[in-house]
Structures are given as structure tokens and as C-alpha cells.
Coordinates of C-alpha atoms and ligand atoms in Angstrom, one line a residue:
Chain A
M1 CA 15.3 3.2 -37.1
I2 CA 17.7 1.0 -35.1
E3 CA 21.4 1.8 -34.9
I4 CA 23.8 -0.4 -33.1
Q5 CA 27.3 1.0 -32.7
N6 CA 30.2 -1.0 -31.5
V7 CA 28.2 -2.9 -29.0
T8 CA 29.9 -5.4 -26.7
K9 CA 28.2 -7.5 -24.0
I10 CA 30.3 -9.3 -21.4
F11 CA 28.2 -11.1 -18.8
P12 CA 29.3 -11.0 -15.1
N13 CA 30.5 -14.5 -15.5
G14 CA 33.0 -13.4 -18.1
V15 CA 31.2 -14.7 -21.2
R16 CA 31.6 -12.3 -24.1
A17 CA 28.2 -12.8 -25.8
L18 CA 28.6 -10.0 -28.3
N19 CA 31.8 -8.5 -29.6
D20 CA 32.0 -5.1 -31.1
I21 CA 28.8 -5.3 -33.2
S22 CA 27.7 -2.5 -35.5
V23 CA 24.4 -2.8 -37.5
T24 CA 21.8 -0.4 -38.9
I25 CA 18.3 -1.6 -39.4
N26 CA 15.9 0.6 -41.4
K27 CA 12.2 1.2 -41.1
G28 CA 10.3 -1.6 -42.8
D29 CA 13.2 -4.1 -42.8
F30 CA 12.6 -7.8 -42.3
V31 CA 15.8 -9.1 -40.7
F32 CA 16.6 -12.8 -40.0
L33 CA 19.1 -13.3 -37.2
V34 CA 20.8 -16.6 -37.7
G35 CA 23.8 -18.5 -36.2
P36 CA 24.6 -21.5 -34.1
S37 CA 23.4 -22.0 -30.6
G38 CA 25.2 -19.7 -28.2
A39 CA 26.2 -17.3 -31.0
G40 CA 24.5 -14.4 -29.1
K41 CA 21.2 -14.0 -31.0
S42 CA 19.0 -13.8 -27.9
T43 CA 21.4 -11.5 -26.2
F44 CA 21.3 -9.2 -29.3
L45 CA 17.5 -9.1 -29.2
K46 CA 17.4 -8.5 -25.4
M47 CA 19.7 -5.5 -25.9
L48 CA 17.0 -3.9 -28.2
F49 CA 14.3 -3.9 -25.6
R50 CA 16.6 -3.1 -22.7
E51 CA 16.4 -6.5 -21.0
E52 CA 20.2 -6.5 -21.2
I53 CA 22.4 -3.5 -21.2
P54 CA 25.6 -3.5 -23.4
T55 CA 28.9 -3.4 -21.6
M56 CA 30.2 -1.0 -24.3
G57 CA 28.7 0.7 -27.3
K58 CA 25.6 2.6 -28.2
I59 CA 22.1 1.6 -29.3
L60 CA 19.7 4.1 -30.9
V61 CA 16.0 3.2 -31.3
D62 CA 14.0 5.8 -33.2
G63 CA 16.8 8.3 -32.5
K64 CA 16.8 7.6 -28.7
D65 CA 19.8 6.3 -26.9
I66 CA 18.4 3.3 -25.1
V67 CA 21.7 2.4 -23.3
T68 CA 21.8 5.6 -21.2
M69 CA 18.0 5.8 -21.0
P70 CA 16.9 5.9 -17.3
E71 CA 15.1 2.8 -16.1
S72 CA 11.9 4.8 -15.7
R73 CA 11.7 5.4 -19.5
V74 CA 12.1 1.8 -20.4
P75 CA 8.3 1.1 -20.3
Y76 CA 7.8 3.8 -22.9
L77 CA 10.4 2.3 -25.1
R78 CA 8.7 -1.1 -24.9
R79 CA 5.3 0.3 -25.8
N80 CA 6.8 1.0 -29.2
L81 CA 8.1 -2.5 -29.6
G82 CA 6.3 -5.8 -30.0
I83 CA 8.0 -8.7 -28.4
V84 CA 7.3 -12.4 -29.2
L85 CA 9.3 -15.1 -27.6
Q86 CA 9.7 -18.8 -28.2
D87 CA 7.6 -20.1 -25.2
F88 CA 4.2 -18.6 -25.6
Q89 CA 4.0 -16.3 -22.6
L90 CA 0.3 -16.3 -22.1
L91 CA -1.6 -16.1 -18.8
K92 CA -3.5 -19.3 -18.4
N93 CA -6.3 -17.9 -16.3
R94 CA -7.2 -15.2 -18.8
T95 CA -9.1 -15.4 -22.0
V96 CA -7.5 -14.8 -25.4
A97 CA -9.0 -11.3 -25.5
E98 CA -7.8 -10.5 -22.0
N99 CA -4.3 -11.7 -22.9
V100 CA -4.2 -9.4 -25.9
A101 CA -5.7 -6.6 -23.9
F102 CA -2.7 -6.6 -21.6
G103 CA -0.7 -4.7 -24.2
L104 CA -3.2 -1.9 -24.0
R105 CA -4.1 -2.0 -20.3
V106 CA -0.6 -0.8 -19.3
V107 CA -1.1 2.3 -21.4
G108 CA -4.4 3.0 -19.7
V109 CA -6.6 2.9 -22.7
S110 CA -10.4 2.9 -22.2
D111 CA -12.4 -0.3 -22.4
A112 CA -14.2 0.7 -25.6
V113 CA -10.9 1.4 -27.4
I114 CA -9.4 -1.8 -26.0
N115 CA -12.3 -3.8 -27.4
T116 CA -12.0 -2.5 -31.0
R117 CA -8.3 -2.8 -31.0
I118 CA -8.4 -6.4 -29.7
Q119 CA -10.9 -7.2 -32.4
E120 CA -8.6 -5.8 -35.1
A121 CA -5.5 -7.6 -33.8
L122 CA -7.3 -10.9 -33.4
E123 CA -8.8 -10.6 -36.9
Q124 CA -5.3 -10.0 -38.2
V125 CA -4.0 -13.2 -36.7
G126 CA -7.2 -15.1 -37.6
L127 CA -8.4 -15.8 -34.1
S128 CA -11.3 -13.4 -33.5
H129 CA -13.7 -16.4 -33.2
K130 CA -11.7 -17.7 -30.3
R131 CA -11.5 -14.6 -28.2
R132 CA -13.4 -16.0 -25.3
M133 CA -11.3 -19.2 -25.0
F134 CA -8.5 -19.8 -22.6
P135 CA -4.9 -20.4 -23.8
T136 CA -5.0 -24.1 -22.7
E137 CA -7.9 -24.6 -25.1
L138 CA -5.7 -23.6 -28.1
S139 CA -3.1 -25.3 -30.1
G140 CA 0.6 -24.2 -30.0
G141 CA 0.3 -22.4 -33.3
E142 CA -2.8 -20.6 -32.1
Q143 CA -1.2 -19.6 -28.8
Q144 CA 1.7 -18.1 -30.7
R145 CA -0.8 -16.2 -32.8
V146 CA -2.3 -14.8 -29.6
C147 CA 1.2 -13.6 -28.6
I148 CA 1.6 -12.0 -31.9
A149 CA -1.8 -10.3 -31.6
R150 CA -0.7 -9.0 -28.2
A151 CA 2.6 -7.7 -29.7
I152 CA 0.9 -5.8 -32.5
V153 CA -2.1 -4.5 -30.7
N154 CA -0.1 -1.3 -29.8
N155 CA 0.9 -0.7 -33.5
P156 CA 4.6 -1.1 -32.6
L157 CA 7.4 0.4 -34.7
V158 CA 9.5 -2.8 -34.4
L159 CA 8.5 -6.4 -33.8
I160 CA 11.3 -8.3 -32.1
T161 CA 10.9 -12.1 -32.1
D162 CA 13.1 -14.9 -30.8
E163 CA 12.5 -18.3 -32.4
P164 CA 8.8 -17.8 -32.8
T165 CA 8.5 -21.1 -34.6
G166 CA 10.9 -23.0 -32.3
N167 CA 8.1 -25.1 -30.7
L168 CA 5.9 -25.5 -33.8
D169 CA 5.7 -28.1 -36.5
P170 CA 6.7 -27.0 -40.1
M171 CA 3.3 -26.4 -41.4
I172 CA 2.2 -24.3 -38.5
S173 CA 5.5 -22.5 -38.7
D174 CA 4.9 -21.5 -42.3
E175 CA 1.6 -20.0 -41.3
I176 CA 3.2 -18.0 -38.5
I177 CA 5.9 -16.7 -40.8
K178 CA 3.2 -15.7 -43.3
L179 CA 1.6 -13.7 -40.5
F180 CA 4.9 -11.9 -39.8
L181 CA 5.2 -11.1 -43.5
E182 CA 1.8 -9.6 -43.5
I183 CA 2.6 -7.5 -40.5
N184 CA 5.9 -6.4 -42.2
M185 CA 3.9 -5.5 -45.3
R186 CA 2.0 -2.9 -43.2
G187 CA 5.3 -1.2 -42.4
T188 CA 6.3 -2.8 -39.2
T189 CA 10.0 -3.5 -38.9
I190 CA 10.7 -7.2 -38.0
I191 CA 13.8 -8.7 -36.4
M192 CA 13.6 -12.4 -36.0
A193 CA 16.1 -14.8 -34.5
T194 CA 15.6 -18.3 -36.0
H195 CA 17.0 -21.7 -36.7
N196 CA 14.5 -22.3 -39.4
E197 CA 16.8 -22.7 -42.5
K198 CA 14.0 -23.6 -44.9
I199 CA 12.0 -20.5 -44.2
V200 CA 15.1 -18.2 -44.3
N201 CA 16.1 -19.6 -47.7
K202 CA 12.6 -19.4 -49.1
L203 CA 11.9 -15.8 -48.2
R204 CA 15.3 -14.3 -49.1
R205 CA 15.2 -11.4 -46.8
R206 CA 18.0 -9.6 -45.1
V207 CA 20.1 -12.1 -43.1
L208 CA 22.4 -11.2 -40.2
A209 CA 24.6 -14.1 -39.2
L210 CA 26.2 -14.2 -35.8
M211 CA 29.0 -16.5 -34.7
D212 CA 30.7 -16.3 -31.3
G213 CA 29.3 -12.8 -30.7
T214 CA 30.5 -11.4 -34.0
I215 CA 28.6 -10.6 -37.2
I216 CA 30.0 -12.7 -39.9
K217 CA 27.5 -12.0 -42.6
D218 CA 25.0 -9.2 -43.4
E219 CA 23.2 -9.8 -46.7
E220 CA 20.2 -8.4 -48.4
C221 CA 18.1 -11.3 -49.9
G222 CA 20.4 -13.6 -47.9
T223 CA 20.4 -17.3 -47.2
Y224 CA 20.7 -19.2 -44.0
A225 CA 24.2 -20.6 -44.4
Y226 CA 26.8 -19.1 -42.0
E227 CA 29.8 -21.4 -42.5
Chain B
M1 CA -4.1 8.3 -13.1
S2 CA -6.7 7.4 -15.7
L3 CA -10.1 5.9 -14.8
A4 CA -9.3 2.9 -17.0
K5 CA -6.1 2.1 -15.0
L6 CA -7.9 2.5 -11.7
S7 CA -10.7 0.2 -12.7
F8 CA -8.2 -2.3 -14.0
F9 CA -6.3 -2.1 -10.6
L10 CA -9.5 -2.6 -8.7
T11 CA -10.7 -5.6 -10.7
E12 CA -7.3 -7.2 -10.6
A13 CA -7.0 -6.6 -6.8
L14 CA -10.5 -8.0 -6.1
T15 CA -10.1 -11.0 -8.3
N16 CA -6.8 -11.8 -6.7
L17 CA -8.1 -11.4 -3.2
R18 CA -10.9 -13.7 -4.0
R19 CA -8.6 -16.3 -5.6
S20 CA -6.3 -16.4 -2.6
G21 CA -9.3 -16.7 -0.2
I22 CA -7.6 -18.3 2.8
T23 CA -4.6 -16.0 2.8
T24 CA -6.8 -13.0 2.5
F25 CA -9.0 -14.3 5.4
I26 CA -6.0 -14.8 7.6
T27 CA -4.5 -11.4 6.8
V28 CA -7.8 -9.6 7.2
S29 CA -8.5 -11.3 10.6
T30 CA -5.0 -10.5 11.8
V31 CA -5.5 -6.8 10.9
A32 CA -8.9 -6.8 12.5
I33 CA -7.8 -8.4 15.7
S34 CA -4.8 -6.1 16.0
L35 CA -7.1 -3.1 15.4
V36 CA -9.6 -4.3 18.0
I37 CA -6.8 -4.5 20.6
M38 CA -5.4 -1.2 19.6
G39 CA -8.9 0.3 19.7
A40 CA -9.5 -1.1 23.2
F41 CA -6.3 0.4 24.5
L42 CA -7.0 3.7 22.9
F43 CA -10.5 3.6 24.3
T44 CA -9.4 3.0 27.8
T45 CA -6.8 5.7 27.6
M46 CA -9.4 8.1 26.3
N47 CA -11.7 7.2 29.2
L48 CA -9.1 7.9 31.8
E49 CA -8.2 11.1 30.1
A50 CA -11.8 12.1 30.1
F51 CA -12.1 11.2 33.8
L52 CA -9.0 13.3 34.6
L53 CA -10.3 16.2 32.7
Q54 CA -13.6 16.1 34.6
M55 CA -11.7 15.8 37.9
Q56 CA -9.7 18.8 37.0
S57 CA -12.5 20.9 35.8
E58 CA -14.1 20.3 39.2
A59 CA -10.9 21.3 40.9
M60 CA -12.0 22.8 44.1
V61 CA -10.1 24.3 47.0
T62 CA -11.5 24.2 50.4
V63 CA -10.3 27.0 52.7
Y64 CA -10.7 26.2 56.4
L65 CA -11.0 29.4 58.4
K66 CA -9.8 29.8 62.0
N67 CA -12.2 28.7 64.6
D68 CA -12.9 32.2 66.0
T69 CA -13.7 33.7 62.6
L70 CA -17.1 35.5 62.5
L71 CA -19.4 34.8 59.7
A72 CA -19.4 38.4 58.6
E73 CA -15.6 38.3 58.4
A74 CA -15.8 35.2 56.3
H75 CA -18.2 36.9 53.9
T76 CA -16.0 39.9 53.5
F77 CA -13.0 37.7 52.9
N78 CA -15.1 35.7 50.4
M79 CA -15.8 38.9 48.5
R80 CA -12.1 39.6 48.1
L81 CA -11.6 36.0 47.0
A82 CA -14.2 36.3 44.4
D83 CA -12.4 39.2 42.8
M84 CA -9.2 37.2 42.3
P85 CA -8.6 36.4 38.7
E86 CA -8.1 32.6 39.3
V87 CA -11.5 32.2 41.0
A88 CA -14.5 31.2 39.0
D89 CA -16.9 30.8 41.9
S90 CA -16.6 30.8 45.6
L91 CA -19.0 30.0 48.4
V92 CA -19.0 30.5 52.2
V93 CA -20.1 27.4 54.0
S94 CA -20.9 28.2 57.6
S95 CA -20.2 25.6 60.3
E96 CA -24.0 25.3 60.6
D97 CA -24.3 24.6 56.9
A98 CA -21.6 22.1 57.1
V99 CA -23.2 20.2 59.9
R100 CA -26.5 20.2 58.0
E101 CA -24.8 18.8 55.0
L102 CA -23.1 16.2 57.1
F103 CA -26.3 15.1 58.8
S104 CA -28.4 15.3 55.7
D105 CA -29.0 11.6 55.8
P106 CA -31.1 11.0 59.0
D107 CA -30.4 7.2 58.8
D108 CA -26.7 7.7 59.0
K109 CA -25.8 7.1 62.6
R110 CA -22.1 6.8 62.2
L111 CA -21.3 10.4 63.1
L112 CA -23.3 10.0 66.3
Q113 CA -21.4 6.8 67.1
I114 CA -18.0 8.7 67.1
G115 CA -19.5 11.4 69.3
V116 CA -20.3 14.1 66.8
T117 CA -23.7 15.7 67.2
P118 CA -25.3 18.7 65.6
E119 CA -25.4 20.4 68.9
D120 CA -21.8 20.1 69.7
N121 CA -20.5 21.4 66.3
P122 CA -16.8 20.8 65.7
L123 CA -16.8 22.0 62.1
P124 CA -15.1 25.3 61.1
T125 CA -16.5 27.7 58.7
T126 CA -15.1 27.1 55.2
I127 CA -14.9 28.8 51.8
R128 CA -15.2 26.6 48.7
I129 CA -13.4 28.0 45.7
K130 CA -13.9 26.8 42.2
L131 CA -11.1 27.6 39.9
K132 CA -11.3 28.9 36.4
N133 CA -8.6 26.6 35.3
P134 CA -6.9 23.7 37.2
D135 CA -3.5 25.1 36.3
L136 CA -4.2 28.1 38.6
L137 CA -4.3 25.8 41.6
K138 CA -0.7 26.6 42.8
S139 CA -1.0 30.3 42.5
I140 CA -4.2 30.6 44.4
V141 CA -3.0 28.2 47.1
D142 CA 0.1 30.3 47.6
K143 CA -1.9 33.5 47.9
V144 CA -4.6 32.3 50.2
K145 CA -2.3 30.4 52.5
L146 CA -0.9 33.7 53.9
E147 CA -4.3 35.3 54.7
P148 CA -4.7 35.8 58.5
L149 CA -8.1 34.2 58.7
V150 CA -7.0 31.0 57.0
D151 CA -6.2 28.0 59.1
N152 CA -5.8 25.4 56.5
L153 CA -6.3 24.4 52.8
S154 CA -7.2 21.2 51.1
Y155 CA -7.2 20.5 47.4
G156 CA -6.8 16.8 46.6
E157 CA -3.3 17.3 45.4
D158 CA -2.1 13.8 45.8
L159 CA -5.0 12.3 43.8
F160 CA -4.2 14.6 40.9
K161 CA -0.6 13.5 40.8
Q162 CA -1.5 9.9 41.0
F163 CA -3.9 10.0 38.2
E164 CA -1.7 12.1 36.0
G165 CA 1.1 9.5 36.4
M166 CA -1.3 6.7 35.7
S167 CA -2.6 8.5 32.5
G168 CA 1.0 9.1 31.3
L169 CA 1.8 5.4 31.9
L170 CA -1.3 4.3 30.1
W171 CA -0.4 6.5 27.1
Y172 CA 3.0 4.8 26.9
V173 CA 1.5 1.4 27.1
S174 CA -1.1 2.2 24.5
L175 CA 1.4 3.6 22.2
S176 CA 3.7 0.6 22.6
V177 CA 0.7 -1.7 21.9
V178 CA -0.2 0.3 18.8
V179 CA 3.3 0.3 17.5
L180 CA 3.9 -3.4 18.2
L181 CA 0.6 -4.6 16.8
G182 CA 0.9 -2.1 13.9
C183 CA 4.2 -3.5 12.9
S184 CA 3.1 -7.1 13.2
S185 CA 0.0 -6.7 11.1
M186 CA 2.0 -4.7 8.6
F187 CA 4.4 -7.6 8.4
I188 CA 1.5 -9.9 7.7
V189 CA 0.2 -7.7 4.9
F190 CA 3.8 -7.5 3.7
N191 CA 4.0 -11.3 3.5
T192 CA 0.7 -11.7 1.8
V193 CA 1.5 -9.3 -0.9
R194 CA 4.9 -10.9 -1.2
M195 CA 3.3 -14.3 -1.7
T196 CA 0.9 -13.0 -4.4
L197 CA 3.8 -11.3 -6.0
F198 CA 5.6 -14.6 -6.3
M199 CA 2.4 -16.3 -7.5
R200 CA 2.0 -13.7 -10.2
R201 CA 5.5 -13.5 -11.3
E202 CA 4.7 -14.6 -14.8
E203 CA 2.1 -11.9 -15.1
I204 CA 4.5 -9.3 -13.9
I205 CA 7.1 -10.4 -16.5
I206 CA 4.5 -10.1 -19.2
M207 CA 3.3 -6.7 -18.0
K208 CA 6.8 -5.4 -18.0
L209 CA 7.4 -6.8 -21.5
V210 CA 4.5 -4.9 -22.9
G211 CA 5.6 -1.7 -21.3
A212 CA 4.0 -1.5 -17.9
T213 CA 5.7 1.0 -15.6
D214 CA 6.7 -0.1 -12.1
W215 CA 3.8 1.8 -10.6
F216 CA 1.4 0.2 -12.9
V217 CA 2.6 -3.2 -11.8
R218 CA 2.4 -2.2 -8.2
G219 CA -1.1 -0.7 -8.6
P220 CA -3.2 -3.9 -8.1
F221 CA -1.0 -5.0 -5.2
I222 CA -1.4 -1.7 -3.4
I223 CA -5.1 -1.8 -3.8
E224 CA -5.0 -5.3 -2.5
G225 CA -3.2 -4.2 0.7
L226 CA -5.6 -1.2 1.0
V227 CA -8.7 -3.4 0.7
Q228 CA -7.3 -5.8 3.2
G229 CA -6.6 -3.0 5.6
L230 CA -10.0 -1.5 5.0
I231 CA -12.0 -4.8 5.5
G232 CA -9.9 -5.4 8.6
S233 CA -10.8 -2.0 10.0
V234 CA -14.5 -2.4 9.1
I235 CA -14.6 -5.7 11.1
A236 CA -12.7 -4.2 14.0
T237 CA -15.0 -1.2 14.1
I238 CA -18.1 -3.5 14.1
I239 CA -16.6 -5.6 16.9
L240 CA -15.6 -2.6 19.0
L241 CA -18.8 -0.6 18.6
S242 CA -21.1 -3.6 19.2
S243 CA -19.2 -4.6 22.3
Y244 CA -19.0 -1.0 23.5
H245 CA -22.2 -0.9 25.5
L246 CA -21.6 -4.4 26.8
V247 CA -18.1 -3.6 28.0
V248 CA -19.0 -0.2 29.3
G249 CA -21.9 -1.6 31.3
K250 CA -19.8 -4.3 32.8
F251 CA -16.9 -2.1 33.7
A252 CA -18.9 0.8 34.9
E253 CA -19.8 -1.4 37.9
L254 CA -16.1 -2.1 38.7
I255 CA -14.3 1.0 37.6
P256 CA -16.0 4.3 38.4
F257 CA -14.7 6.3 35.6
F258 CA -15.2 3.9 32.7
G259 CA -17.5 5.2 30.0
I260 CA -17.9 8.6 31.4
G261 CA -17.2 11.6 29.4
I262 CA -16.8 9.8 26.1
T263 CA -18.9 11.6 23.6
F264 CA -20.2 10.3 20.3
E265 CA -17.8 12.7 18.6
Q266 CA -14.9 11.1 20.4
L267 CA -16.1 7.6 19.5
F268 CA -16.4 8.7 15.9
K269 CA -12.8 10.0 16.0
L270 CA -11.6 6.8 17.5
T271 CA -13.3 4.9 14.6
A272 CA -11.7 7.2 12.1
K273 CA -8.4 6.6 13.7
L274 CA -8.8 2.9 13.4
F275 CA -9.8 3.2 9.7
M276 CA -6.7 5.3 9.1
M277 CA -4.6 2.8 10.8
G278 CA -6.1 0.0 8.9
L279 CA -5.4 1.8 5.6
I280 CA -1.9 2.7 6.5
L281 CA -1.1 -0.8 7.6
G282 CA -2.4 -2.2 4.3
V283 CA -0.8 0.3 2.0
V284 CA 2.5 0.6 3.8
G285 CA 2.7 -3.2 4.2
S286 CA 2.2 -3.7 0.5
L287 CA 4.5 -0.8 -0.5
L288 CA 7.3 -2.3 1.5
S289 CA 6.7 -5.5 -0.3
L290 CA 6.8 -3.9 -3.7
R291 CA 10.1 -2.0 -3.2
D292 CA 12.2 -4.3 -5.3
I293 CA 9.6 -5.1 -8.0
R294 CA 12.2 -4.8 -10.7
K295 CA 13.8 -8.0 -9.5
F296 CA 10.7 -9.9 -10.5
S297 CA 10.5 -8.6 -14.0
S298 CA 14.0 -9.3 -15.4
S299 CA 13.9 -12.9 -16.3
V300 CA 12.9 -13.2 -19.9
N301 CA 14.4 -16.4 -21.4
Ligands
ATP1 N1 22.4 -14.2 -18.3 C1 23.6 -14.7 -18.8 N2 24.6 -14.8 -18.0 C2 25.8 -15.4 -18.4 N3 25.9 -15.8 -19.7 C3 24.9 -15.7 -20.5 C4 23.6 -15.2 -20.1 N4 22.8 -15.2 -21.2 C5 23.5 -15.8 -22.2 N5 24.7 -16.1 -21.8 C6 25.8 -16.7 -22.7 O1 25.9 -15.8 -23.8 C7 26.1 -16.6 -25.0 C8 25.1 -16.2 -26.0 O2 23.8 -16.6 -25.6 P1 22.5 -16.4 -26.4 O3 21.4 -16.9 -25.6 O4 22.5 -15.0 -26.9 O5 22.7 -17.4 -27.6 P2 21.7 -17.7 -28.8 O6 22.4 -17.3 -30.1 O7 20.4 -17.1 -28.5 O8 21.6 -19.3 -28.7 P3 20.3 -20.2 -29.0 O9 20.3 -20.3 -30.5 O10 20.7 -21.5 -28.4 O11 19.2 -19.5 -28.5 C9 26.1 -18.0 -24.5 O12 27.4 -18.5 -24.4 C10 25.4 -18.0 -23.2 O13 25.8 -19.0 -22.4
MG2 MG1 18.5 -17.8 -28.1

């Protein structure tokens, strides 16, 4: 599904954020990406949706080389990915439903199809009763759910998420993680960067640990520890 | 482009225009005022052109025959003239006819005051030639000049040249005005779109994140520019057309040629031109603004 081969990322300021990384992620995997602050987790994820381009190396997503991919093809790559970030990137002047619809608007889907798909996605995250509300009327956990609904409304192959529970309290975090598990159970590959030790240790999924831009651990049923 | 996308662009653009009401108002007014001025210049130029055309189509050569020419000789000569390819129509005006024409107004005593009376006729017999085409003026003048019966020719040559020069100058001025105002209102549209682009930065980032193409992101903004240009030209057209009769009436008293020869069709064409200009201003202005849209979308934290 995702193949990362000898990827190095050196930023223009000389920072070597990733150093000769090679990983393969299979369809249906649930991967935790852990490591100290500045280890390169976010950089790693940004590489996968072509927000950053590796300085060296190759990345294949669903068989396609996304490093050499022309800029004009990037939107089509992203339509196969769901992206959920730490700060809930919602539009404040649009309703929950409209925010979720954004993932479909860009593809040019008809309103009728959009409506049923929004309904499905919102039901999946348990927010269909709040579809007419505005993001400011929702709690942090609910806002993150809306982001997740937007990410899955297109039935992505891979869901990439960077500290989705970073701004949430432990109980709400657990609920959000449960949601990701459900999505994973339906076959969507999930790659999640997180500092949430408790959850990683409880779930015992695949764990990739990064340190100073290098993978220092890759375990099936792993734990959070990277020392 | 799918209908769904188009309707999305439209609603987005309209919502956005409504939301930034004052900016929209300023942009639309600027476009409208520019178009009114452009329209006025084009209109004046068109009028002058029409006048010139009319003058030229009435291009007439008056051939003065020598004093001792008999009327019969004049008619024979006229028949030869009428056969010339340049001539549309020609007419002999005997000296008696000329006098009658001159004294057609019995109240006009000016001629008598300078010593001209119908009895003592100083006027020569003339032939008036109407040309098929004003371009033929030179060739006919050259031919007729050499005829033995001909004393002199007159054909308002200086007037032609003067008007032609004036019309050329006016076209240059109009063109400069159109270009200048066009650029400045395009710049205003450019800035408005730029501003909304900054205001909607977050939205663009999210759009790109969920897989919007650059053209999809541009869509609403282009429509926004287009709508601004369109509203501007509608207002400009209303102003121009409603003031048309007023202005023409006023100017017709001062300038003899104003308002003559402008047909409804020409007026319609002028309006269409203004609409096109408004649209182009709006679309090009926003397209220029959207060139580097990628810069706006690469800032995911
Ligand atoms: N755009 C950039 N330009 C220059 N350096 C950058 C840029 N983005 C990240 N870095 C550097 O790259 C390194 C890795 O950053 P990254 O954000 O990937 O870390 P992280 O593992 O996500 O950290 P955290 O857990 O705090 O989110 C850091 O040293 C950071 O300063
Ligand atoms: Mg990070």
C-alpha cells in the first residue's frame, strides 16, 4: 500500500528531519508513529500526502511514485487519503454538514449524493443530529469528529492523522481512538502520529518509533517506549 | 466542468460577494465608472466617424466651366462625364439656375448689398458631380482638370483632411483612455480578489487538503471577478443609455455632428463592447490575482 524507500528530508535551513528511512505499510494496517518532539513524525506524515517532498528516496502510494508525481496530480492523490490534524481545521462560518461536504465538493459530486454520503459519515462519527450546527457550537471532541467525518467521506484508502487527540482530554481521546479503530476495522489503513502513551500501550498495534529522523523501532503489537 | 461544481462556484462567489459588501461595492463602482468613461469616449469617436462617413458619401465635385461656355456644350460635356466610371451622378447647373438658387430666399438682402443682382449675373455654369466612392476623388479631379471647357474645380479637400486628422487623433485618445482605465479597473479587481484570497486562506488550505485542484480553488474567485465585471457593465450601460438622449440633445445644439448617423445597431454594438470589456476586466483581474494560488495552500502545520 505505502512503500517508503531510503527517504531523507533535509530542510532548506539544513535541518535533517528524516534520515534514510525505509518502511512498508500494508493495506489495513494500524500504525502508531511515536517519538520525542522534533523526531520527524509530522515531516514523515507530510511526505505521504505530498505536503513535503523528500530530498532523496522514493515513496509509493498504491503503486504510484508520489515523489516524481507532477503537481497537477497531487489533488487526485489526496482524494484517496483522509487527513486529520491536531488543530481541528474546520470552517467556522459553515455548518457541520457543509464542512464534511467539502471533501466531496472538490470532486464535483452531485448534491443528492453528497447528502447521503454526509449522512453516512456523520452517523459513523455519531454526529448526525448536529449536522446543522456550526463548529463553534461544538466541543473539541465533537469538532475533531467532524474532521474525521470529512476525512472518511471519500472512502479513503489511507487515513493519515497527526496527534488527533493532542488537544483533547483523556476520556474524549479514548472515544476518538475508538472511532479510528472502527474505521480501521472497515479496512482503511491508519497512520497516526501520537504522544499518547496510554493508548498506544493499550491497543498494542504496530508501532514505528522515530528518533532524530531515524526509525529506531518497528514492532507489530508494539509499545510506546522508544528509549 | 460538472454542473455540481459550477453551482458550487456560483453559490460560493455570490456568498462571498455579499459578505464583503463594501469592497464589492467599491470594485463594482470603479468598474462601472471606468466603463462609462470608456463608453463616452467610444461613443464620441463613433459619432465623429459617422459624421465623416456621411461627409464622404456626399463627396461632391463642383466643376466651374469657362465663362463663354454655351449651355449645349455644357450638356454634351456632362454626358461624357456621366459615362466615367467614377461618377455616380452629375448635373448641369446653368448660371440662371445658380442665381435662382442663390436668391431663393427673398428676404436675404445680403447679396444685393454687395452689388450682386439677378440681372447682372456673375455666376458661371457649373457641373456638380457625385462620386461613387470618395476614394475616387483624386482620379476624377486629375482627369477633369485637363478638359478645355473647365475653368476651375472645388471639392472641400482641406475639410476632409482636417476631419480625418481629428478622427485619427480621437481614436488614439479613446484607445489610450480605454487602455488606461481598463488597466486601473483590472488592478482594482485584482486587489479585491487578492484580499478575499487572504481572507479565505484557511478555506483554501482545507480545500487543497481534501484534494481540490488549483482550478477548483480558483473557480469561485474567477466567478467573483466575472460577476463584479458584469454588474459594473450593467450599471455602466444603464447610465450611458439613460443619459444618451439627454447628452445628445444638449450637444446637438453645440456640435453639429453629435448624434447623427448612430444607429440602434451601433448603439447595441457599443453596449456589447462594454459588456465584453467588463467581463474581461473582471476575469483577467482575478486570473492575475490567482496565478500563484499554490503559495496559499502549502502551510499545513
Ligand atoms: N518547514 C520546516 N523548515 C525547517 N525545519 C523544519 C520544518 N518543519 C520541521 N522542521 C524541523 O524538522 C524536525 C522534525 O520536525 P517534525 O515537525 O517532523 O517533528 P515532530 O516529530 O512532528 O515533533 P512534534 O512531536 O513536536 O510534533 C524538527 O527539528 C523541526 O524543527
Ligand atoms: Mg509534529
